[in-house]
CSV table of C-alpha atoms in Angstrom, one decimal:
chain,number,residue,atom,x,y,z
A,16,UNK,CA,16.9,5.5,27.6
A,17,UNK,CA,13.0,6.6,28.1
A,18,UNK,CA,11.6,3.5,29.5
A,19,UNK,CA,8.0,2.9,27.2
A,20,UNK,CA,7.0,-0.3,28.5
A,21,UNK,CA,3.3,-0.8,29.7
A,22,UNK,CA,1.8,-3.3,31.7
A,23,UNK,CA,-0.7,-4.9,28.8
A,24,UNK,CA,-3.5,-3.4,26.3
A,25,UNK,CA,-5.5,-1.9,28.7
A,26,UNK,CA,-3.4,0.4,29.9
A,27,UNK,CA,-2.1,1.1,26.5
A,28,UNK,CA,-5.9,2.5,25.4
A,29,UNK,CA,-6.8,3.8,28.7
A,30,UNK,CA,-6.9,7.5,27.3
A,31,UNK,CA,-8.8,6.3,24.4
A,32,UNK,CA,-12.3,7.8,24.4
A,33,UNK,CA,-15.2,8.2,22.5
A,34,UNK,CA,-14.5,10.1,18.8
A,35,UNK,CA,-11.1,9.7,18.6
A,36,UNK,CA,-9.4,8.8,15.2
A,37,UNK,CA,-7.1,5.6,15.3
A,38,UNK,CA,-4.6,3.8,13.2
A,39,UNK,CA,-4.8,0.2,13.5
A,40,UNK,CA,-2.0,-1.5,11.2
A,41,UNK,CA,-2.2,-4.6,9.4
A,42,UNK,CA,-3.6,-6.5,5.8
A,43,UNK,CA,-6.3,-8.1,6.0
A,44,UNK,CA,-5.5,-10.3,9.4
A,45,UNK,CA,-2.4,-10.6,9.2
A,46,UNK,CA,-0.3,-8.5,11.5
A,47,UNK,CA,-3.4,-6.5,13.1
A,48,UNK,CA,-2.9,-5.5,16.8
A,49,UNK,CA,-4.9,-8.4,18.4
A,50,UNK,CA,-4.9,-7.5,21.9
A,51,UNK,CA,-5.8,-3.7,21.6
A,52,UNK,CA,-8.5,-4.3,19.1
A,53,UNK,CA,-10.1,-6.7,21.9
A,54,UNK,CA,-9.2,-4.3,24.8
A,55,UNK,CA,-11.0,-1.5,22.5
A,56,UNK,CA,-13.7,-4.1,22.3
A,57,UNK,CA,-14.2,-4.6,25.6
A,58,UNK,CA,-13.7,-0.9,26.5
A,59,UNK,CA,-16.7,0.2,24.2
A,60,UNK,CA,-15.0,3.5,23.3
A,61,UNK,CA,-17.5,4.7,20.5
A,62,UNK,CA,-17.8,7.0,17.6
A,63,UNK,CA,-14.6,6.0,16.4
A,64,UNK,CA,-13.0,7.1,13.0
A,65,UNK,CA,-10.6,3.5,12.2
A,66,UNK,CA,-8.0,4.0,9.6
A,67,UNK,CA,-7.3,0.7,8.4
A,68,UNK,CA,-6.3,-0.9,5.0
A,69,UNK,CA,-9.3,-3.6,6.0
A,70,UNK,CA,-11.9,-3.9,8.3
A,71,UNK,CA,-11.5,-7.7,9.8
A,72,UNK,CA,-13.6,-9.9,9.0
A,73,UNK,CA,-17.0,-10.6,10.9
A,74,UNK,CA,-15.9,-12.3,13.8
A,75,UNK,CA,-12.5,-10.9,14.5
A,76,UNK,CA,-10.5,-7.8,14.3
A,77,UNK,CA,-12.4,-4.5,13.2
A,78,UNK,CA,-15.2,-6.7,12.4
A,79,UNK,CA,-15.8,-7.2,16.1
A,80,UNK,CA,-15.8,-3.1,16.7
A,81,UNK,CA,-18.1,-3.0,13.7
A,82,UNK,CA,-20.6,-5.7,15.0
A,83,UNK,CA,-20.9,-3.2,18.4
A,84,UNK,CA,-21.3,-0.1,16.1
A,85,UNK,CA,-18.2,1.4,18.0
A,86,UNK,CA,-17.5,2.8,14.7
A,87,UNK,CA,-18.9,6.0,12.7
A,88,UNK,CA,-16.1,5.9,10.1
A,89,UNK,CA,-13.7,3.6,8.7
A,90,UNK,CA,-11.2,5.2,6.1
A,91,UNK,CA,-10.0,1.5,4.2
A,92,UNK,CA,-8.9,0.8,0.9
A,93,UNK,CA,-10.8,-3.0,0.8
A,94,UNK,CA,-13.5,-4.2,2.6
A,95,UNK,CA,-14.7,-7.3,0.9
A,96,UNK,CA,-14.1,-9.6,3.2
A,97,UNK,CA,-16.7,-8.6,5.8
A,98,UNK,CA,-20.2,-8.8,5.1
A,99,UNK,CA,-21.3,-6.9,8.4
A,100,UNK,CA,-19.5,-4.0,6.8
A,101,UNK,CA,-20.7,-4.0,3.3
A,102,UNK,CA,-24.2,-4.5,4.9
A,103,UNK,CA,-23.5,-0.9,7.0
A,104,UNK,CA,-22.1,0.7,4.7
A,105,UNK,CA,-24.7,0.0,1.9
A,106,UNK,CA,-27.2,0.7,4.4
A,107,UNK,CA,-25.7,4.6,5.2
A,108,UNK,CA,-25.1,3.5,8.9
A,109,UNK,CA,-21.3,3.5,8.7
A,110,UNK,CA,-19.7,6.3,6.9
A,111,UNK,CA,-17.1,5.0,4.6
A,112,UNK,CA,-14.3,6.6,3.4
A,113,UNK,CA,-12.4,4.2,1.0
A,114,UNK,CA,-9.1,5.3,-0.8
A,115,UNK,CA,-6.6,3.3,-3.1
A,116,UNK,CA,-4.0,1.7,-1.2
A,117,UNK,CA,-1.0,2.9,-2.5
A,118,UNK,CA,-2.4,6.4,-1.3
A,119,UNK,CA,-3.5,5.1,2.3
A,120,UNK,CA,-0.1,3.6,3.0
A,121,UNK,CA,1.8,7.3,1.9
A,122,UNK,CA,-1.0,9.5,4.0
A,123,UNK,CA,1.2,7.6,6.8
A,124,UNK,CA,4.8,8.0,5.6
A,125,UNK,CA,3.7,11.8,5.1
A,126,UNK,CA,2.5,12.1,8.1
A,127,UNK,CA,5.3,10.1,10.0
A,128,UNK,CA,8.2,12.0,7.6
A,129,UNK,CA,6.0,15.7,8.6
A,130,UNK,CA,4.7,16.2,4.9
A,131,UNK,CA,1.7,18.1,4.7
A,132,UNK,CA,0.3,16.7,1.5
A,133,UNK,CA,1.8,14.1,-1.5
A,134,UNK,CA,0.4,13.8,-5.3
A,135,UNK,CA,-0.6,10.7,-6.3
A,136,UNK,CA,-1.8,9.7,-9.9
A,137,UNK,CA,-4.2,7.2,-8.3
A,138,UNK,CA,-7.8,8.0,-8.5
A,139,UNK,CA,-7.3,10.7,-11.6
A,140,UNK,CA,-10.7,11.0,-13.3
A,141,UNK,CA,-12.9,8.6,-10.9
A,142,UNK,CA,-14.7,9.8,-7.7
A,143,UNK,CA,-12.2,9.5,-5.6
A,144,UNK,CA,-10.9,12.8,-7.3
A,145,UNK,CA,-13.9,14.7,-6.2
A,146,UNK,CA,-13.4,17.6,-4.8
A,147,UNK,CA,-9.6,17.3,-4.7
A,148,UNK,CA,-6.7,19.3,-6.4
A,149,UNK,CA,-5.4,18.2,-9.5
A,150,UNK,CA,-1.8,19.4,-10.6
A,151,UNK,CA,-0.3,18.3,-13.7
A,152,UNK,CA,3.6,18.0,-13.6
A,153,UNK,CA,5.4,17.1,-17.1
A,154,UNK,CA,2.2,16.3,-18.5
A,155,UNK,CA,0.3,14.1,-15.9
A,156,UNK,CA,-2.3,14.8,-13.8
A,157,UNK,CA,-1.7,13.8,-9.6
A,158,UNK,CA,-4.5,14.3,-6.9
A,159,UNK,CA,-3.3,16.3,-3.4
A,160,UNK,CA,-3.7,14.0,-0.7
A,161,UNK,CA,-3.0,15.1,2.7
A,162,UNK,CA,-1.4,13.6,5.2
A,163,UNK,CA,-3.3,12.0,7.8
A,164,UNK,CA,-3.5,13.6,11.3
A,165,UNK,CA,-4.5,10.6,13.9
A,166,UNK,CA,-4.9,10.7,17.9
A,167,UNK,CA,-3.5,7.2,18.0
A,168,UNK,CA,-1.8,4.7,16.0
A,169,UNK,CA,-1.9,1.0,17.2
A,170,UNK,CA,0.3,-1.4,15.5
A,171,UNK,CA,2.3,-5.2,15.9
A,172,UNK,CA,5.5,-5.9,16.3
A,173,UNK,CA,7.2,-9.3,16.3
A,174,UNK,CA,9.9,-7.8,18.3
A,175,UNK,CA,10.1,-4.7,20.4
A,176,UNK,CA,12.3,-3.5,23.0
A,177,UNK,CA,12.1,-1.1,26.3
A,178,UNK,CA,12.7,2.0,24.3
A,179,UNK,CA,10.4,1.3,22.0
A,180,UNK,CA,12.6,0.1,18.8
A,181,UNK,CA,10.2,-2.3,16.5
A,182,UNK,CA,11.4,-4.8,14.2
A,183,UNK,CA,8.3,-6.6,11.9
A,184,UNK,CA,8.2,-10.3,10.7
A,185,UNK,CA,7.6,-11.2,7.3
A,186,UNK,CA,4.5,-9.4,5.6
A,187,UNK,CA,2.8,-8.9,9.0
A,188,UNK,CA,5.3,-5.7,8.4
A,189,UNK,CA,2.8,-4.2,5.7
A,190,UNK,CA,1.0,-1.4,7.2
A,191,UNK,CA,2.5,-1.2,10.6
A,192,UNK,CA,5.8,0.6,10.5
A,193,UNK,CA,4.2,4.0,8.3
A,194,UNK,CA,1.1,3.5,10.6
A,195,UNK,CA,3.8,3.8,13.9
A,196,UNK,CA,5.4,6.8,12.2
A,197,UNK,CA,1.9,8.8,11.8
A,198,UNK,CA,0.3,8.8,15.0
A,199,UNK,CA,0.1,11.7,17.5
A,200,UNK,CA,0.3,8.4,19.8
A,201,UNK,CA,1.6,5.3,18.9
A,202,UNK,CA,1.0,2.4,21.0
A,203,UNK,CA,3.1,-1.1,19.8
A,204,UNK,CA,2.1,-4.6,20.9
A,205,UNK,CA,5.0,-6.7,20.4
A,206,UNK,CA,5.2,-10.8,20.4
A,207,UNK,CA,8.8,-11.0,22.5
A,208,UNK,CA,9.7,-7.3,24.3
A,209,UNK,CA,13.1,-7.3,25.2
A,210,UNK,CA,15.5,-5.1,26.8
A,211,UNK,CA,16.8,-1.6,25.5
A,212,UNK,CA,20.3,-3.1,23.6
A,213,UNK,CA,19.0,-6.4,23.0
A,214,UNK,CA,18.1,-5.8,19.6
A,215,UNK,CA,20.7,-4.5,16.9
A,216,UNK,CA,20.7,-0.6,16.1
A,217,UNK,CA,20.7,-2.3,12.2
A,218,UNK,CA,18.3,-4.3,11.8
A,219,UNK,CA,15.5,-1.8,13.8
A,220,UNK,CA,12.5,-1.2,11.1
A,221,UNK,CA,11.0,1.4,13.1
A,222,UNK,CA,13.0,3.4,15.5
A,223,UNK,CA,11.7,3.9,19.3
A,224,UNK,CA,11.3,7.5,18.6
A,225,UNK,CA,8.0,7.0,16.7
A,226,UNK,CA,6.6,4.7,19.5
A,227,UNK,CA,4.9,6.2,22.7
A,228,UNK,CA,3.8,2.8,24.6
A,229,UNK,CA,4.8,-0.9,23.8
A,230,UNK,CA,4.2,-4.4,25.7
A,231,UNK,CA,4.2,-7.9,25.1
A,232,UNK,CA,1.1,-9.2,23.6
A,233,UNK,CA,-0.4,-12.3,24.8
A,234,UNK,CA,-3.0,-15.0,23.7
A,235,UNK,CA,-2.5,-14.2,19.8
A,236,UNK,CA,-4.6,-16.2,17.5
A,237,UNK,CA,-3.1,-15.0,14.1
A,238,UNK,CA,-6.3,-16.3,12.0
A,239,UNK,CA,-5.3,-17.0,8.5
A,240,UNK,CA,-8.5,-16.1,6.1
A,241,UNK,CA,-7.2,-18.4,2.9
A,242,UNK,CA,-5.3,-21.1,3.7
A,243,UNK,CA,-3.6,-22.2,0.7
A,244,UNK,CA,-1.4,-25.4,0.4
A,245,UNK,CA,0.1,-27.2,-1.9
A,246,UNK,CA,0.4,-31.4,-1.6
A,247,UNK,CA,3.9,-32.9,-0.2
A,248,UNK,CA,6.2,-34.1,-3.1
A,249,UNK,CA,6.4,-37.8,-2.0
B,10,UNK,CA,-14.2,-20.3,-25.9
B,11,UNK,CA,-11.4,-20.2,-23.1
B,12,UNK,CA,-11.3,-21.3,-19.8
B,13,UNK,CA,-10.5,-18.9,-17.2
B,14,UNK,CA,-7.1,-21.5,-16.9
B,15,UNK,CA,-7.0,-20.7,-20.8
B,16,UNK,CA,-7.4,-17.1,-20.5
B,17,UNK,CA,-4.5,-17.0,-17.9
B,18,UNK,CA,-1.9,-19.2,-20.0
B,19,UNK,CA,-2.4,-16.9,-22.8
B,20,UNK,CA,-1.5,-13.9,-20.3
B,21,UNK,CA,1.8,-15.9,-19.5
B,22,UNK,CA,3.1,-15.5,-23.0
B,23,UNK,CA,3.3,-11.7,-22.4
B,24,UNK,CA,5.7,-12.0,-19.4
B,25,UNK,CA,9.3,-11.5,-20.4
B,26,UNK,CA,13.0,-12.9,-18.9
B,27,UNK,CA,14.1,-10.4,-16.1
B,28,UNK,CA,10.5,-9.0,-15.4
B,29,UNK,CA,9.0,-7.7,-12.1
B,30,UNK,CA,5.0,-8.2,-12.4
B,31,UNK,CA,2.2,-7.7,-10.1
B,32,UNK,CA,-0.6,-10.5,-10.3
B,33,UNK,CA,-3.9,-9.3,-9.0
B,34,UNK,CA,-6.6,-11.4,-7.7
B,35,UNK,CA,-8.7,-13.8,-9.5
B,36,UNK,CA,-7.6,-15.2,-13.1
B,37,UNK,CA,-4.2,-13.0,-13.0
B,38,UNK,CA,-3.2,-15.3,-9.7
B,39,UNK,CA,-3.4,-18.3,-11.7
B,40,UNK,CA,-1.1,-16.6,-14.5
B,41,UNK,CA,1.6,-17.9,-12.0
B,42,UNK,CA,1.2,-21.3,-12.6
B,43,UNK,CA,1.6,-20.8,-16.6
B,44,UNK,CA,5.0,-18.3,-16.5
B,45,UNK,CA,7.3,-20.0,-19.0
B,46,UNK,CA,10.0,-22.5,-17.8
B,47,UNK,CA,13.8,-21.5,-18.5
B,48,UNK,CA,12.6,-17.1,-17.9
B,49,UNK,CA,12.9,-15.5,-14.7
B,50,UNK,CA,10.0,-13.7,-13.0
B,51,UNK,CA,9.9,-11.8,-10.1
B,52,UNK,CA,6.5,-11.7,-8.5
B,53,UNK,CA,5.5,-8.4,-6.4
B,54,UNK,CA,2.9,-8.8,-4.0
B,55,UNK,CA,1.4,-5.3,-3.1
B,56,UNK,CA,1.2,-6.3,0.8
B,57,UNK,CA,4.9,-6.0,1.0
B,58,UNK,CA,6.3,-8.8,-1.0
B,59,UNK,CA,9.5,-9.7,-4.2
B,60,UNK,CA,9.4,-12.8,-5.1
B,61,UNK,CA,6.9,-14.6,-4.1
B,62,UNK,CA,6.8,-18.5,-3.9
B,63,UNK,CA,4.3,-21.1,-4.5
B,64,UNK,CA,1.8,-22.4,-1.9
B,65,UNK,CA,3.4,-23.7,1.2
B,66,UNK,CA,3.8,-27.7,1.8
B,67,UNK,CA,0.6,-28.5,4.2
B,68,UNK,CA,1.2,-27.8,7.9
B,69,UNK,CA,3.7,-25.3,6.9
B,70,UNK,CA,1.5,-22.1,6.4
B,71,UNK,CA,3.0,-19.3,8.2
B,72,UNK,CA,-0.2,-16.7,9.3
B,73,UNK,CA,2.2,-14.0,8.9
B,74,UNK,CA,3.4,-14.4,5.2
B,75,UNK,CA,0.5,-13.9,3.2
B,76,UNK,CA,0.0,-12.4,-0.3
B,77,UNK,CA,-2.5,-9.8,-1.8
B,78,UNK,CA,-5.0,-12.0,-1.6
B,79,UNK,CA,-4.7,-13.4,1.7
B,80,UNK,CA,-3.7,-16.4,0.9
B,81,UNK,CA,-0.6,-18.2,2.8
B,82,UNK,CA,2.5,-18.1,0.3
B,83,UNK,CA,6.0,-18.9,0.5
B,84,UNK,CA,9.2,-17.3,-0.3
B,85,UNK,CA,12.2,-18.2,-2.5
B,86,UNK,CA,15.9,-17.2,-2.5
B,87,UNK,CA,16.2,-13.4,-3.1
B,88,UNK,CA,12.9,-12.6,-1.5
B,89,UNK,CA,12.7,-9.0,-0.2
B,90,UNK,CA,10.0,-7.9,2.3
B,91,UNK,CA,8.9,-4.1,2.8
B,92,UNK,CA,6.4,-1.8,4.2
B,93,UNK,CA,2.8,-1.0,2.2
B,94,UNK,CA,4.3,2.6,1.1
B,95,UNK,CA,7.5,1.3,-0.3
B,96,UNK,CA,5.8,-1.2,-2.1
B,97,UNK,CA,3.1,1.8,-3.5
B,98,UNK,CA,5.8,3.8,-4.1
B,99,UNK,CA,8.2,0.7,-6.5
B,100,UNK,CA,4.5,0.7,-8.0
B,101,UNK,CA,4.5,4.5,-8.6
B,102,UNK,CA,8.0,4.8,-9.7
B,103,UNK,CA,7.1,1.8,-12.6
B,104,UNK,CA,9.8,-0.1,-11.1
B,105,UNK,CA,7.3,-3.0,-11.7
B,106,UNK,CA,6.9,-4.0,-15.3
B,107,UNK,CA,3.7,-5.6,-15.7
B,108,UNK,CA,0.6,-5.6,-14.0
B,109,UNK,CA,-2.1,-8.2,-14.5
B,110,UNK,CA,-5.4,-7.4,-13.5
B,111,UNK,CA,-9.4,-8.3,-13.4
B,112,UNK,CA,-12.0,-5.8,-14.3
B,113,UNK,CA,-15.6,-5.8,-15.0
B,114,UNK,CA,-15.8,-3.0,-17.5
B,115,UNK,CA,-13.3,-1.5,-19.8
B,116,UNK,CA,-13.7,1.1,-22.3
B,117,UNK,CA,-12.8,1.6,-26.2
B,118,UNK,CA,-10.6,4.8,-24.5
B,119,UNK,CA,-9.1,2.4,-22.2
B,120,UNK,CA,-11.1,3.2,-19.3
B,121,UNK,CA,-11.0,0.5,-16.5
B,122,UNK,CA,-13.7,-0.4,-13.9
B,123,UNK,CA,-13.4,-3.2,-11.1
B,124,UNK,CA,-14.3,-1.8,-8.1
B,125,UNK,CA,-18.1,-0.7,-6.7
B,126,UNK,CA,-21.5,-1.2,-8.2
B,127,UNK,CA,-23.4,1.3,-6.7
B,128,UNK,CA,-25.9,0.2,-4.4
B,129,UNK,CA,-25.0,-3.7,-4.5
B,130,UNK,CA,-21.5,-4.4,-4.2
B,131,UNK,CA,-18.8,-2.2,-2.6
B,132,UNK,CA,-15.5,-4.1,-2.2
B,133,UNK,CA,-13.2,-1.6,-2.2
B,134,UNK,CA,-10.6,-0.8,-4.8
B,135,UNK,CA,-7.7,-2.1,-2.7
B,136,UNK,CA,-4.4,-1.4,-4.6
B,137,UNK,CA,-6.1,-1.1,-8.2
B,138,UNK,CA,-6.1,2.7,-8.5
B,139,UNK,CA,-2.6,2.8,-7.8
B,140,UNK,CA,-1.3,0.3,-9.9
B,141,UNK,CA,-4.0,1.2,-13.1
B,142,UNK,CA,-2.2,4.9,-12.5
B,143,UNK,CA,1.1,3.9,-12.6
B,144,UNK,CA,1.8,0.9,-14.3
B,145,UNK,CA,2.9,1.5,-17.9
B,146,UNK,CA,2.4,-2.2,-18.8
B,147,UNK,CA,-1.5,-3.3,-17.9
B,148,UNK,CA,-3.1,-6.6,-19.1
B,149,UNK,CA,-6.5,-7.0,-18.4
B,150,UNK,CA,-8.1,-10.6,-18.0
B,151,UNK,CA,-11.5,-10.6,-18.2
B,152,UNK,CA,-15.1,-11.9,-19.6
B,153,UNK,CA,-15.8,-10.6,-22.4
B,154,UNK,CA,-19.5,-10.6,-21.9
B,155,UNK,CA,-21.4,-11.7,-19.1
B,156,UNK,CA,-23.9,-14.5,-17.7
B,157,UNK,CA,-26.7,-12.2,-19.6
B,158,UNK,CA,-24.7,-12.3,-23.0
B,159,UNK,CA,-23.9,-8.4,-22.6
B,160,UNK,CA,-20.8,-7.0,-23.9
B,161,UNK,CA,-18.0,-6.2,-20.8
B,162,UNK,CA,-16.2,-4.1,-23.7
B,163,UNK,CA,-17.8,-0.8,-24.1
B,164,UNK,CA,-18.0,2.5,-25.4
B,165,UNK,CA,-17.9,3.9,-22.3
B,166,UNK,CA,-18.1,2.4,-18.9
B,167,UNK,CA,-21.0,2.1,-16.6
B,168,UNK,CA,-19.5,1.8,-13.2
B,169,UNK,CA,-17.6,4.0,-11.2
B,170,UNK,CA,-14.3,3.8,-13.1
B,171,UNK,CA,-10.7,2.6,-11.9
B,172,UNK,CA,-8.4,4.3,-14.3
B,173,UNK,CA,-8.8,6.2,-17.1
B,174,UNK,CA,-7.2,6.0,-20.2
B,175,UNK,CA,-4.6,3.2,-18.6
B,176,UNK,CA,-5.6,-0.2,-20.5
B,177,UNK,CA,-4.1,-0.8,-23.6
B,178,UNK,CA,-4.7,-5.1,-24.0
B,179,UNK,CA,-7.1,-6.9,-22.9
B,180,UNK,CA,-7.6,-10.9,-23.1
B,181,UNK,CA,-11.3,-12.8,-22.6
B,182,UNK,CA,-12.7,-15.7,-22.8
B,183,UNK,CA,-13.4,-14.6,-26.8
B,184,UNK,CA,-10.1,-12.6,-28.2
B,185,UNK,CA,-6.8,-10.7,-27.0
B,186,UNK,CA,-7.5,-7.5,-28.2
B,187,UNK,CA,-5.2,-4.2,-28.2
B,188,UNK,CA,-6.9,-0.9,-27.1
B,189,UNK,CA,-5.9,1.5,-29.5
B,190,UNK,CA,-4.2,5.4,-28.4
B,191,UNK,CA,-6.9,7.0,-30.6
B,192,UNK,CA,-9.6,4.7,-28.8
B,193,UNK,CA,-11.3,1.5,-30.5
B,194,UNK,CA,-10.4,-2.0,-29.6
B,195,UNK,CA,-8.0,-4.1,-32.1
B,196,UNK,CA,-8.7,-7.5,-32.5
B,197,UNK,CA,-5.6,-9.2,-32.2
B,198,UNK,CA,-6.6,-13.0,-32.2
B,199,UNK,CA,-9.4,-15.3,-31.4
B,200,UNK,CA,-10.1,-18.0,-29.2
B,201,UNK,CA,-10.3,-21.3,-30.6
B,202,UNK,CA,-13.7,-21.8,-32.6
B,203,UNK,CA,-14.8,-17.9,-32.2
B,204,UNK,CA,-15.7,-16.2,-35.1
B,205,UNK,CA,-15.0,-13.0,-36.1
B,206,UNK,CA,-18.8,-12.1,-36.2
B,207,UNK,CA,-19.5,-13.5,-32.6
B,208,UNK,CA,-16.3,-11.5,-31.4
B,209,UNK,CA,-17.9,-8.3,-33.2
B,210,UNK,CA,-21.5,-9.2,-32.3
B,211,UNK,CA,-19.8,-9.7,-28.3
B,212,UNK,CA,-18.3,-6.4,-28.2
B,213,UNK,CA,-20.6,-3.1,-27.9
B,214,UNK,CA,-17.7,-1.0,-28.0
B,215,UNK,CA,-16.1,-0.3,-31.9
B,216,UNK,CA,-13.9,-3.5,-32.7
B,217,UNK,CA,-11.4,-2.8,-35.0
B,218,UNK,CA,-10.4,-5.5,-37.6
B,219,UNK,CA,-7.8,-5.5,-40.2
B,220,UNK,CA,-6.6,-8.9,-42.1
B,221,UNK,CA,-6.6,-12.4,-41.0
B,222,UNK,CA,-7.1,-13.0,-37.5
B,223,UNK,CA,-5.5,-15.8,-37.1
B,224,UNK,CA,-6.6,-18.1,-33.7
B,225,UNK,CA,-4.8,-17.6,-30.1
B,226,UNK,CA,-2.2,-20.0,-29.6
B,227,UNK,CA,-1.6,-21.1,-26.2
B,228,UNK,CA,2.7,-23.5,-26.8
């Protein structure tokens, strides 16, 4: 079994430079790669083009790359939860590049499954249908969206293993499994890395194939942005 | 006049025994807490999510089970969990029955906007272009006019549009109206104490209106 493992973040960006194009799964916080998004922090790798669903919020995930202008283009479907961003983007100094979700999250799996292009009713007769293809199959109209083509990919994992097998928790799973599939280089930080056999062949979500580098993530905040409860039934 | 809570009990009575419906964010979360007691509802949550639960208990909140909205959710017995392309694609394939959504504009054609207005607010339009596409079951909730006393229901949108052609009823603070294939929106009932004139004089787009309208009931 090819042995993946590395020794921490940043040795898992270390070929990340300035003007590449990364993947970085998750939904709004929740499942984002904490420890690579602060290694690429620290790093201060510029001109970057992010694709990611959201953008973090001020003070913490993409938000912090933002804040540092380490980023020339963020390709998101929703935004609104940081104001640093809506304030560059309304200003022109970030290019912005933002898509409907639903066709995001299939650029991936097209990519990751070695489709060139999907159609997608989504966006039919707004601006995000500028300047694309329209075909019309029994009577509807569907945009051609390409697959994405992305140096890296950088996702989380609650569980990985030495050969790079993933398996997600919960809806921290959202973006990162198509994200894994799509990059030219997919690096996977993983709460609990275990040994190659330790994890069941069934219950992988993303086999190791797709997965260049993994470790074990340290330090991981997992900042919830609404906490909602309900009261205790007495 | 409704409330906003109004607005969404009214949007409960549409949801059926056996259905799977997407809540967006706003007033359509809070059609969860109306769904009728005895029918079972399966909520999708576009992050990756059937069957979503209520709120958890305090100290219970679980940073990696979150809904659309970010907020910290529960699930309940026959919860499923998937990746962000599956869930686009049970969206696509109108595997989902019913979507309930906000908007700020919508047009006699059936045009939605909710997204960007240009050169002050630019939110993103998250999973609304893909559900507005798709979904062959929309309800809109929504203001009927705004803080200014201008009509939200127009004869053709303003803002950079959502969907076109994809809204077929609407409910407001005013009336639960139909949107009509050959374009015009039906006026189906009224909130309590609205009159007919205030509901015409509230909508800029043409209203159409045929017999007694008789007042939306909320048992």
């Amino acid at each position: 079994m090819i042995n993946k493992v590395v020794s921490g973040a940043e040795e898992a960006i270390k070929d990340i430079s300035d003007g590449a194009t990364i993947m970085l799964g998750g939904f709004g916080l929740c499942g984002i790669p904490e420890n690579c998004i602060n290694a690429l922090v620290t790093k201060r790798v510029k001109n970057l083009t992010c694709i990611s669903n959201n953008a973090g919020v001020d003070d913490f995930g993409i938000g912090l790359m933002l804040k540092q202008r380490q980023v020339k283009k963020m390709i998101s479907s929703y935004v609104g939860e940081n104001a640093e961003f809506e304030r560059q983007l309304l200003s022109g100094e970030l290019e912005v590049d933002l898509i409907p979700q639903g066709t995001l999250a299939t650029r991936c799996l097209a990519a990751g499954y070695g489709m060139p292009a999907i159609f997608t009713p989504a966006g039919v007769g707004t601006e995000v249908a500028e300047g694309k293809e329209v075909r019309n199959f029994d009577g509807k109209d569907y945009l051609m969206e390409y697959a994405f083509d992305a140096d890296f990919a950088i996702v989380k994992a609650w569980k990985g293993d030495t050969a790079g097998n993933l398996i997600f928790r919960s809806t921290s799973r959202n973006f990162n499994p198509v994200m894994a599939m799509a990059g030219k280089i997919t690096i996977a930080e993983v709460e609990e890395l275990v040994e190659a056999g330790e994890l069941e062949p069934d219950y992988i979500h993303t086999p190791g194939i797709y997965v260049h580098r993994i470790f074990q993530g340290k330090d991981y905040e997992k900042r919830i942005e609404q906490r909602t409860v309900r009261k205790s039934e007495v | 006049m409704f409330s906003k809570e109004e607005i969404a009990q009214r949007i409960a009575k549409e949801i059926k025994d056996g259905y799977y419906v997407n809540l967006g964010i706003g007033i359509p979360t809070l059609v969860a807490n109306y769904i009728p007691k005895g029918i079972n509802v399966v909520l999708q949550s576009e992050n990756g999510l059937l069957g979503m639960g209520p709120f958890p208990f305090e100290g219970e909140e679980d940073a990696d089970l979150i809904n659309a909205g970010k907020q910290t959710i529960t699930t309940l017995p026959g919860s499923s969990i998937f990746d962000s392309a599956m869930s686009f694609g049970m969206i696509r394939a109108q595997k989902v029955d019913l979507t309930i959504l906000g908007a700020m504009e919508v047009s006699e054609n059936g045009d939605i906007a909710n997204w960007k207005i240009p050169g002050k607010m630019v939110k993103g339009m998250g999973g609304a272009m893909d559900l507005v596409a798709s979904a062959k079951n929309i309800v809109v909730a929504m203001q009927h006019i705004n803080k200014a006393g201008e009509s939200k229901l127009l004869p053709k949108c303003t803002l950079p549009l959502t969907g076109v052609k994809c809204i077929k009823k609407i409910v407001t603070e005013l009336a639960v109206l139909d949107i009509l294939t050959e374009g015009g929106f039906k006026l189906l009932e009224r909130a309590p104490g609205v009159s007919i004139e205030f509901i015409q004089q509230s909508t800029a787009g043409r209203l159409i209106v045929e017999g007694e309208i008789p007042e939306m009931r909320l048992d």
